[in-house]
Short mmCIF file of C-alpha atoms in Angstrom, two decimals:
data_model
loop_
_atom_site.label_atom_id
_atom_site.label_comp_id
_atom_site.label_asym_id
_atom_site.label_seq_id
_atom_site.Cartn_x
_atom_site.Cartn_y
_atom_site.Cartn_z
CA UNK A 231 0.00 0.00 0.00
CA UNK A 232 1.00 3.33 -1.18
CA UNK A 233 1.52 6.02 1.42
CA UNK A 234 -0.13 9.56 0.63
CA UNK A 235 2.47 12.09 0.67
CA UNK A 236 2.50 14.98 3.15
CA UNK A 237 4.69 17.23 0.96
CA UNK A 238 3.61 19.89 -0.53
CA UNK A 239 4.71 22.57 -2.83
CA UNK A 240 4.05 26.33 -1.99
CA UNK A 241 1.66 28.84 -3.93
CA UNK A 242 4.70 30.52 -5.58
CA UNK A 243 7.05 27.47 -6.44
CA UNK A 244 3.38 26.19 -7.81
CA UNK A 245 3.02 29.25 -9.52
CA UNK A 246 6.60 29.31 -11.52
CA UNK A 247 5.94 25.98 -12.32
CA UNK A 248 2.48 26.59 -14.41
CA UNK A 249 4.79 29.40 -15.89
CA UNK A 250 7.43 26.29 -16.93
CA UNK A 251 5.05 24.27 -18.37
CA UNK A 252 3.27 26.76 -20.41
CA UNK A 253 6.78 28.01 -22.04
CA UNK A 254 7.03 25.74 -25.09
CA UNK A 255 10.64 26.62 -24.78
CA UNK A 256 11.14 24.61 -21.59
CA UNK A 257 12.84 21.15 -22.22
CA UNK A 258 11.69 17.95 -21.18
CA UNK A 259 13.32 16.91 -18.01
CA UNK A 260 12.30 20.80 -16.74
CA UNK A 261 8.40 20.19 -17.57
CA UNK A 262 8.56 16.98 -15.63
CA UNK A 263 9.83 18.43 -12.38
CA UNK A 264 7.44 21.11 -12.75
CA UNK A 265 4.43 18.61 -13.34
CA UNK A 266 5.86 16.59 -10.10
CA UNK A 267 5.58 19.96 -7.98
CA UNK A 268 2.51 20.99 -9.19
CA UNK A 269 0.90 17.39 -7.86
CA UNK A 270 1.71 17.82 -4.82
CA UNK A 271 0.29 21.49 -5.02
CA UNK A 272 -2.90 21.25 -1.84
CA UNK A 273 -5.54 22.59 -3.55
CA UNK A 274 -8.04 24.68 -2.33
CA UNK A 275 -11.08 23.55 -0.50
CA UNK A 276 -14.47 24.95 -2.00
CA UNK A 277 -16.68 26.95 0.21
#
């Protein structure tokens, strides 16, 4: 059984990762450690 990670990544690193991924400059290898930050961004709860 998996454990559930209790990392997570704050709004700004979160932030400059959307940035990374949108660039279609950005290589590879930097899209997929942006991806990996942004899923363990804690989203907000609705009201």
């Amino acid at each position: 059984m998996a454990k559930k990670p209790n990392e997570t990544t704050s709004a700004r690193v979160a932030t400059t990762a959307s940035k990374l991924l949108r660039n279609p400059r950005t290589s590879p290898a930097v899209k997929t450690v942006a991806a990996s930050a942004l899923t363990q961004r804690v989203k907000p709860k609705g009201k």
